PDB file of C-alpha atoms in Angstrom:
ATOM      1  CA  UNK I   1       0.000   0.000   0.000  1.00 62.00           C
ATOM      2  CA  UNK I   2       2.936   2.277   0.576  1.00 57.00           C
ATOM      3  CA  UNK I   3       4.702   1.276  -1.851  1.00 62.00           C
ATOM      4  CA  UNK I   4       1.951   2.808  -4.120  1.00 67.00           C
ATOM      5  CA  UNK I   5       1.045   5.842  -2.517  1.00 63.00           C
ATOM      6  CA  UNK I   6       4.828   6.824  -3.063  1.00 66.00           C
ATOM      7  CA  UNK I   7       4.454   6.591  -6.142  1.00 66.00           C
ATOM      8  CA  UNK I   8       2.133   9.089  -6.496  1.00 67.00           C
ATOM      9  CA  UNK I   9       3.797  11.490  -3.538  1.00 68.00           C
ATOM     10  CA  UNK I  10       7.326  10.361  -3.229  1.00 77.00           C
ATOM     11  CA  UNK I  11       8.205  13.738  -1.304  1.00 82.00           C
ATOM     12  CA  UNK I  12       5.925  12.813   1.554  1.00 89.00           C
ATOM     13  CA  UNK I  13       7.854  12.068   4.969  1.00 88.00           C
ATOM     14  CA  UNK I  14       5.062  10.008   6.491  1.00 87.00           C
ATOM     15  CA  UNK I  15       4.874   7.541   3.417  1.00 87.00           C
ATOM     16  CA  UNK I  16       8.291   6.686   4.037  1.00 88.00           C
ATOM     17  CA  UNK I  17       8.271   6.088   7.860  1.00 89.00           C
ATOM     18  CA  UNK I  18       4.951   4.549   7.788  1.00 88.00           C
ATOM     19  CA  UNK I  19       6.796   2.219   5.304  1.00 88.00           C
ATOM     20  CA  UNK I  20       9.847   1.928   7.467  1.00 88.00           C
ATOM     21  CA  UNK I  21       7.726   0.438  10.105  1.00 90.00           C
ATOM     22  CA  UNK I  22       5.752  -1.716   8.376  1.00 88.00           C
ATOM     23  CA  UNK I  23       9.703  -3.229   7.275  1.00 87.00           C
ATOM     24  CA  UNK I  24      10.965  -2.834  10.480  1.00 85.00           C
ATOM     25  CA  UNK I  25       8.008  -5.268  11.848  1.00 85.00           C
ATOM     26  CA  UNK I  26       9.026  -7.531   9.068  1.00 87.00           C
ATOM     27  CA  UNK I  27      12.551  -7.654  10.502  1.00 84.00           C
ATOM     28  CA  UNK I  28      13.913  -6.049   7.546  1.00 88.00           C
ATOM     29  CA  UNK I  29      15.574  -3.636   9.691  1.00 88.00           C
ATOM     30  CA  UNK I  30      18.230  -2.368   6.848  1.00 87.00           C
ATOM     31  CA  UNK I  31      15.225  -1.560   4.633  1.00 90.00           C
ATOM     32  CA  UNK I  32      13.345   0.102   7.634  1.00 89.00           C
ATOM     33  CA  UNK I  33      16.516   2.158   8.039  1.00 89.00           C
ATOM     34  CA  UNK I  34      16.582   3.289   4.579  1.00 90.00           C
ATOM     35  CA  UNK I  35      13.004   4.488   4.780  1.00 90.00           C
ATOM     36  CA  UNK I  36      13.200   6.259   7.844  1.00 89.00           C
ATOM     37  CA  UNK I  37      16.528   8.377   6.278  1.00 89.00           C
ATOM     38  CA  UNK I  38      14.179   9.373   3.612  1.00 91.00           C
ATOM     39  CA  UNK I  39      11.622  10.539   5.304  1.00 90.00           C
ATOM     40  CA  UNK I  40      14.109  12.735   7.649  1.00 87.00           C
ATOM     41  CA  UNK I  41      15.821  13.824   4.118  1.00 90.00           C
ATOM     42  CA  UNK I  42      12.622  15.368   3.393  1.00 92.00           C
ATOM     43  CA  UNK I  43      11.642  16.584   7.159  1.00 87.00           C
ATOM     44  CA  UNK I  44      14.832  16.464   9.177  1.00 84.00           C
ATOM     45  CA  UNK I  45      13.240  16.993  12.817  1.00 81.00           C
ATOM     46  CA  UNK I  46      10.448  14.185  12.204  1.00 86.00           C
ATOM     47  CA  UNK I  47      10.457  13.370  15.554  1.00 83.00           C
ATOM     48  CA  UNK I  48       9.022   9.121  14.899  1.00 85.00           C
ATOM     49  CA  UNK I  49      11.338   8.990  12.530  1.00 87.00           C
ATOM     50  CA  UNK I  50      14.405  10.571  14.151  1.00 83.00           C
ATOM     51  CA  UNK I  51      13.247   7.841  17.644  1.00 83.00           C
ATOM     52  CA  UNK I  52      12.686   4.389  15.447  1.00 85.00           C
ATOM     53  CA  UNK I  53      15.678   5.242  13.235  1.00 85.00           C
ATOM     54  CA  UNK I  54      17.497   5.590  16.493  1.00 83.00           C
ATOM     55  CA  UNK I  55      15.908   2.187  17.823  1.00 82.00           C
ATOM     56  CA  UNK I  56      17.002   0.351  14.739  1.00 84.00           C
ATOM     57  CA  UNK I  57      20.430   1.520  14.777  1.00 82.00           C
ATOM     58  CA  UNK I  58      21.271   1.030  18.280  1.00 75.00           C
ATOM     59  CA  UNK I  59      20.633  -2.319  17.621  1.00 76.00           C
ATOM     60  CA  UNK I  60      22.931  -2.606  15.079  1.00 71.00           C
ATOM     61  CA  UNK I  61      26.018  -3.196  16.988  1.00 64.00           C
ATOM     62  CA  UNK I  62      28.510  -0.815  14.949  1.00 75.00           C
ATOM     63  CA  UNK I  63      29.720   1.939  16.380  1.00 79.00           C
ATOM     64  CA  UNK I  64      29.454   4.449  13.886  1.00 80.00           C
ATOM     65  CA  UNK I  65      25.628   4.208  14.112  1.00 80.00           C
ATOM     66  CA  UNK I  66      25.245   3.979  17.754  1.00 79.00           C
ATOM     67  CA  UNK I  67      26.668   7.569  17.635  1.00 79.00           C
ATOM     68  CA  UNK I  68      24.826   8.540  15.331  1.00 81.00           C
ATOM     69  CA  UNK I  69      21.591   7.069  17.276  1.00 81.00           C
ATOM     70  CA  UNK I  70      22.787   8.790  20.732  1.00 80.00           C
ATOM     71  CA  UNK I  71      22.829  12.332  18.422  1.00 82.00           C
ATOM     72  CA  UNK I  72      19.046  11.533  17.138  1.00 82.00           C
ATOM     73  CA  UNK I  73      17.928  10.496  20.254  1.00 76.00           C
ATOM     74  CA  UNK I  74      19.561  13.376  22.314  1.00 80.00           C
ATOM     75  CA  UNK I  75      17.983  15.972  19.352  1.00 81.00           C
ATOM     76  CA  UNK I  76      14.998  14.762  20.006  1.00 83.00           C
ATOM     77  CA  UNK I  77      15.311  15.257  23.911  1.00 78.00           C
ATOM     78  CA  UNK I  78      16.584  19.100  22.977  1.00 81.00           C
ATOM     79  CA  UNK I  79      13.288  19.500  20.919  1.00 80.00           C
ATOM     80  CA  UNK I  80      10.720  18.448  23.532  1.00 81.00           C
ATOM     81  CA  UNK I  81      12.954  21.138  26.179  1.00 82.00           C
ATOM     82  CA  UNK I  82      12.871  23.894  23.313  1.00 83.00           C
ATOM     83  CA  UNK I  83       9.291  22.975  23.497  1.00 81.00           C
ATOM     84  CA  UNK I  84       9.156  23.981  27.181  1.00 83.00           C
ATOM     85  CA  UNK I  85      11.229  26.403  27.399  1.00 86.00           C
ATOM     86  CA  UNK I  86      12.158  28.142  23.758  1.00 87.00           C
ATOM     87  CA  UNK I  87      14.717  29.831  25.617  1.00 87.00           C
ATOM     88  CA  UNK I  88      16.295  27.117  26.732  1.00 87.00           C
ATOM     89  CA  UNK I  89      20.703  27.047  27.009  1.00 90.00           C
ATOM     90  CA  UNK I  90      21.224  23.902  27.301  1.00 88.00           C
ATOM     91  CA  UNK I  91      18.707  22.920  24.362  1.00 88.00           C
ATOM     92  CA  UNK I  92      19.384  25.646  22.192  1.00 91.00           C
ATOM     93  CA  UNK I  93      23.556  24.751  22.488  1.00 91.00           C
ATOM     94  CA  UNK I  94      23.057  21.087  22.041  1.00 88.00           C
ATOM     95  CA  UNK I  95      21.154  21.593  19.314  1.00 88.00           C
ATOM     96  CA  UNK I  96      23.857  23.628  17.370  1.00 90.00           C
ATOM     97  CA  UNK I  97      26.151  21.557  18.573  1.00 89.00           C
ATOM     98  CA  UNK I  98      24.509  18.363  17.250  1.00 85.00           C
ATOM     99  CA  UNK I  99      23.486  19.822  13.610  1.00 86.00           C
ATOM    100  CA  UNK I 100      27.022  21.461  13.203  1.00 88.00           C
ATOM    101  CA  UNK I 101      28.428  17.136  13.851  1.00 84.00           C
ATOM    102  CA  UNK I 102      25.991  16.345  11.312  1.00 80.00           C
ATOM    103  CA  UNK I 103      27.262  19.537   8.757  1.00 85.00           C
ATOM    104  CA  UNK I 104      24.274  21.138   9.229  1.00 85.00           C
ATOM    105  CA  UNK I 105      25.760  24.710  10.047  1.00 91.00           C
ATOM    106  CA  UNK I 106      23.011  26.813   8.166  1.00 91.00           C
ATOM    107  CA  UNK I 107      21.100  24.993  10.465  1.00 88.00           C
ATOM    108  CA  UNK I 108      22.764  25.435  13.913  1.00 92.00           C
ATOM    109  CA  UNK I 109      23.416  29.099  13.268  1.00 95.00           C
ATOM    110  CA  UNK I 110      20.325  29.545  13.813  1.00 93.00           C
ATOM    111  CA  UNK I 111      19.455  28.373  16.985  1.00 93.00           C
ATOM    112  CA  UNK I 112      23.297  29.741  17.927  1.00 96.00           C
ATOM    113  CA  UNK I 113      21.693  33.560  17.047  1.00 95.00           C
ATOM    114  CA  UNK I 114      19.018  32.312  19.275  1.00 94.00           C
ATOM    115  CA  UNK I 115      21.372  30.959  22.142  1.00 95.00           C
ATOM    116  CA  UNK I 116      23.226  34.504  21.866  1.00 96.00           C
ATOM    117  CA  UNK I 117      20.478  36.706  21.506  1.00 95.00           C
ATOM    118  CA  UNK I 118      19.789  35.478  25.123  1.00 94.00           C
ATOM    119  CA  UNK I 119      23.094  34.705  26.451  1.00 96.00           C
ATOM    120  CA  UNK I 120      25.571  36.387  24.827  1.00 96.00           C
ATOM    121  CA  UNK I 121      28.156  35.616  27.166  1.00 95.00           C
ATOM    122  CA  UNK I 122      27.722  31.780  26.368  1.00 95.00           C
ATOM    123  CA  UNK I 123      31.520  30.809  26.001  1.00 95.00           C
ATOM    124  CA  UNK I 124      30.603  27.869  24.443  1.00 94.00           C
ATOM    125  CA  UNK I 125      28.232  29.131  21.841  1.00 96.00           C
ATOM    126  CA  UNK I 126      30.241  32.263  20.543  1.00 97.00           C
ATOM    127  CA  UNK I 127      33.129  29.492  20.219  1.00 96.00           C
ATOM    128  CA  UNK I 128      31.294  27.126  18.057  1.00 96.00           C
ATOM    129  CA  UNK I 129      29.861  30.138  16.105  1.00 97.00           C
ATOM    130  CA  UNK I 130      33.039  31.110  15.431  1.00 96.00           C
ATOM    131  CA  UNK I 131      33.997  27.746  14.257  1.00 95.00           C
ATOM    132  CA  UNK I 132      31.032  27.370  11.751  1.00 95.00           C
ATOM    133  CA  UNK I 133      32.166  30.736  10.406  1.00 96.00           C
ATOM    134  CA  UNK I 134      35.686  29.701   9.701  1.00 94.00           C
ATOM    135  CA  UNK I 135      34.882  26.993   8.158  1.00 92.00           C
ATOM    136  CA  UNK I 136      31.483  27.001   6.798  1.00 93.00           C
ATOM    137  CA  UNK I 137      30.653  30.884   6.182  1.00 93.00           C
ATOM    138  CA  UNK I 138      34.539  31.342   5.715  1.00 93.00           C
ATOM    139  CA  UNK I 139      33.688  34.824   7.503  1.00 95.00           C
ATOM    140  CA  UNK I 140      37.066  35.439   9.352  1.00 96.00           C
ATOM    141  CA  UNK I 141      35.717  38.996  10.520  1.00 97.00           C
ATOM    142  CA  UNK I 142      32.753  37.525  12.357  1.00 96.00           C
ATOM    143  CA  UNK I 143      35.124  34.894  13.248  1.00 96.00           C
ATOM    144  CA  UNK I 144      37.414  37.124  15.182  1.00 97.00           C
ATOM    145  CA  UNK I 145      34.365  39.224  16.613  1.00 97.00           C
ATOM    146  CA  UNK I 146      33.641  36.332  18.624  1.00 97.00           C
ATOM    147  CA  UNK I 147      36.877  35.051  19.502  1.00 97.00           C
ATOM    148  CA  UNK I 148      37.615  38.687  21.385  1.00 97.00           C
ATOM    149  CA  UNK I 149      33.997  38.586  22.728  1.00 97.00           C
ATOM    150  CA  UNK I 150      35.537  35.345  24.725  1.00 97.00           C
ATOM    151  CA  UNK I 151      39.003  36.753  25.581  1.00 96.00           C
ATOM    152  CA  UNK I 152      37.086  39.318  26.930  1.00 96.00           C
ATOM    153  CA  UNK I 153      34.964  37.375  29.447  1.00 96.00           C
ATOM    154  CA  UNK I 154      38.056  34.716  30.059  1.00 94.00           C
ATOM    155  CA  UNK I 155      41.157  36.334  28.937  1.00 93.00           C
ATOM    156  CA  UNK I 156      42.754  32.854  29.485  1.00 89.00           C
ATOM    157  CA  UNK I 157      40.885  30.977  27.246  1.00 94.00           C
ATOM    158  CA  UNK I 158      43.502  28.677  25.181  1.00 93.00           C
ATOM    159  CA  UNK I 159      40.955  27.745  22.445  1.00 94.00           C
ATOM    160  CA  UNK I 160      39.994  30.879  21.772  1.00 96.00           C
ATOM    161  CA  UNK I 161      43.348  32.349  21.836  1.00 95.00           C
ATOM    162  CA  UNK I 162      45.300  29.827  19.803  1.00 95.00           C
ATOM    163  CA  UNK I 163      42.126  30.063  16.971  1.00 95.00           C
ATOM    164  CA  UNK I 164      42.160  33.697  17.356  1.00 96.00           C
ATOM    165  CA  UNK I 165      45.834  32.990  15.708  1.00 95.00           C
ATOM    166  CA  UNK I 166      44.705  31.139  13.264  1.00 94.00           C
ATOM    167  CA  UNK I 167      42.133  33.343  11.816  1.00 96.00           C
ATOM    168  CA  UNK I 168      45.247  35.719  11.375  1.00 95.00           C
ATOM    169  CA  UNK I 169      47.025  32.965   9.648  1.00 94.00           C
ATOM    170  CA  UNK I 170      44.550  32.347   7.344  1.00 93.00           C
ATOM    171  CA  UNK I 171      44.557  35.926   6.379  1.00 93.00           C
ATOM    172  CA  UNK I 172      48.208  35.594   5.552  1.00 92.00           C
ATOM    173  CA  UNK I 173      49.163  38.416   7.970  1.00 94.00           C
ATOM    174  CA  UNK I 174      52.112  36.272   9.510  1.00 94.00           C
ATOM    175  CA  UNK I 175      53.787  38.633  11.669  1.00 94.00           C
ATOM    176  CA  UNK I 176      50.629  39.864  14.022  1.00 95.00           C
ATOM    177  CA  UNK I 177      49.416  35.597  13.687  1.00 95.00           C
ATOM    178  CA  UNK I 178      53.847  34.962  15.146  1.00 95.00           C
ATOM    179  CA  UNK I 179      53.152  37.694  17.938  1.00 96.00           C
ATOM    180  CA  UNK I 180      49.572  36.042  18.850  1.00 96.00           C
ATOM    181  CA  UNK I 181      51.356  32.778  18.688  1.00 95.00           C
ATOM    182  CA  UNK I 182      54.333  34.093  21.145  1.00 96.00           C
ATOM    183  CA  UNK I 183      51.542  35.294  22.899  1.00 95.00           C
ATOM    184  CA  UNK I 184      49.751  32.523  23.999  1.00 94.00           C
ATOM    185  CA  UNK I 185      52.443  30.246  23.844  1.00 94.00           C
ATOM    186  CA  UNK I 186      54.167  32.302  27.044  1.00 93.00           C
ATOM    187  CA  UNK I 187      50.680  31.563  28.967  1.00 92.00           C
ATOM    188  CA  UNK I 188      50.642  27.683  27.967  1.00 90.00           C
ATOM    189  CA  UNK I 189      54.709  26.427  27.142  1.00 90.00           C
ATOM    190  CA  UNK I 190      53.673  23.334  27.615  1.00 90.00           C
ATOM    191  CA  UNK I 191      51.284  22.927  24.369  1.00 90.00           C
ATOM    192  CA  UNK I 192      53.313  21.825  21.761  1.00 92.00           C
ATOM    193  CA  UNK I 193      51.076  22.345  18.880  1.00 92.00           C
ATOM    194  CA  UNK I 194      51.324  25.547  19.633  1.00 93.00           C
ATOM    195  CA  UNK I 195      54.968  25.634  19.423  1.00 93.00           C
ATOM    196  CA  UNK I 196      54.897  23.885  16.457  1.00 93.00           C
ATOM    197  CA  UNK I 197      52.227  26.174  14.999  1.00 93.00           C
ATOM    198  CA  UNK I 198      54.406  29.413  15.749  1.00 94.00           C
ATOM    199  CA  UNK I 199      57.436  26.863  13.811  1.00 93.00           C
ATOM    200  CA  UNK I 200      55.238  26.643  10.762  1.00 93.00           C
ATOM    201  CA  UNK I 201      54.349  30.557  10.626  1.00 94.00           C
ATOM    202  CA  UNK I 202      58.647  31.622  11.233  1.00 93.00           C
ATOM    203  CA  UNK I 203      59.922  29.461   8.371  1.00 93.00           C
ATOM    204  CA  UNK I 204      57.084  31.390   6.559  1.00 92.00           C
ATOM    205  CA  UNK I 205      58.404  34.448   7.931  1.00 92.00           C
ATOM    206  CA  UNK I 206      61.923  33.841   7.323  1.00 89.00           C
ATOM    207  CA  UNK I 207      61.715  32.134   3.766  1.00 87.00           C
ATOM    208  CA  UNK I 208      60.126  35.006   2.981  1.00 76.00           C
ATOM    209  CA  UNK I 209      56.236  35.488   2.083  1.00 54.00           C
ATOM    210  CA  UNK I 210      56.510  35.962  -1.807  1.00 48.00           C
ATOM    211  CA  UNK I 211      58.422  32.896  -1.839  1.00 49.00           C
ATOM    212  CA  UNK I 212      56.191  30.637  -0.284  1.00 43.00           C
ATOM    213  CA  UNK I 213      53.088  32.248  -1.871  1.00 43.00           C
ATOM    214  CA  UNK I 214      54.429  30.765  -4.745  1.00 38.00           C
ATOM    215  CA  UNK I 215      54.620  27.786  -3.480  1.00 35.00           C
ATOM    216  CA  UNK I 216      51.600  27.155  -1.229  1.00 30.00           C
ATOM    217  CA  UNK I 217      49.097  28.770  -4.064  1.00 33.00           C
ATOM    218  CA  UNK I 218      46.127  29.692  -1.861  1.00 35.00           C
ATOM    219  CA  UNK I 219      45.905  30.261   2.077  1.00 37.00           C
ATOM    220  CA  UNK I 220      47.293  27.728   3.764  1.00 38.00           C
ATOM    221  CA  UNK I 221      45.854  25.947   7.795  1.00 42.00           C
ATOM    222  CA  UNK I 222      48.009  24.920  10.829  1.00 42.00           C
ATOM    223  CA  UNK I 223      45.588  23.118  12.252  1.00 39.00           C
TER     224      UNK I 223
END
């Protein structure tokens, strides 16, 4: 019966996870899978879907899906508290967090600006918003905007520091990212990836940048 009626409205999520469960009662679990996908392809916070998909891959033993279970079943937890309380940190984080795993960023921005909007002190958040725009939005202004906003409210903060570096790497302004670097590597000499990080950007320095533009072709990543 399902099988028909998706022929005739292939773009409807229900179809498919009404179809997923009549396969997953079967025992056809890998088929059941497959339908539930679809249907959260087409309507990614279906919340049946998002639970049985869960169900049938928690069962499966490897532990690349029992990850990704745990993520649908805790996204599904951070709906229902969003529910309660829209303003919700906690819900509103995980959230991002979980959609930015899944390379979802236009997605978790937006319940980041939400998290902000209401906490913008939220280490946490302004980090991971700061990731997505390094390497999703590839916005290194906004980038560093929030990287400051957290060396302002923990001037200590390594991640934010050493990335803070980066960002001035990637613009290919090497001598303010070797003074960062010097910087932060005086509060933390024990990290040696940032040592090795202020290595990479002195050889750069001292082979001299039209030199190794040549050579490297494009902005190049220390991470």
């Amino acid at each position: 019966m399902y099988h028909r009626a998706l022929e005739y409205d292939e773009r409807n999520p229900d179809l498919h996870f009404n179809l997923g469960v009549v396969l997953m009662d079967q025992g056809r679990n890998n088929e059941a899978l497959e339908q539930f996908n679809k249907a959260l392809d087409i309507e990614p916070d279906h919340e049946k879907a998002l639970e049985l998909s869960a169900m049938v891959m928690q069962d499966s033993g490897t532990p690349n899906q029992k990850h990704l279970a745990r993520l649908r079943l805790e996204r599904i937890v951070d709906r229902k508290a969003l529910l309660k309380n829209p303003s919700s940190r906690e819900a509103l984080y995980n959230l991002a967090l979980l959609l930015s795993e899944q390379l979802r960023e236009a997605e978790a921005i937006t319940f980041l600006d939400q998290l902000l909007k209401n906490y913008p002190g939220h280490i946490n958040g302004l980090l991971l918003l700061a990731d997505v725009n390094v390497n999703y939005l590839k916005n290194l202004d906004t980038a560093e905007e929030c990287y400051m906003k957290v060396l302002q409210l923990d001037a200590s903060n390594q991640k934010a520091h050493h990335n803070l570096c980066v960002v001035y790497f990637e613009r290919q302004d090497y001598e303010k990212a070797e003074h960062c670097f010097v910087n932060i590597l005086s509060m933390h000499p024990d990290v040696t990836y940032i040592q090795h990080h202020l290595d990479v950007v002195r050889n750069i320095l001292k082979q001299g940048q039209s030199n190794v533009f040549g050579h490297l072709g494009g902005p190049q990543s220390v991470s």
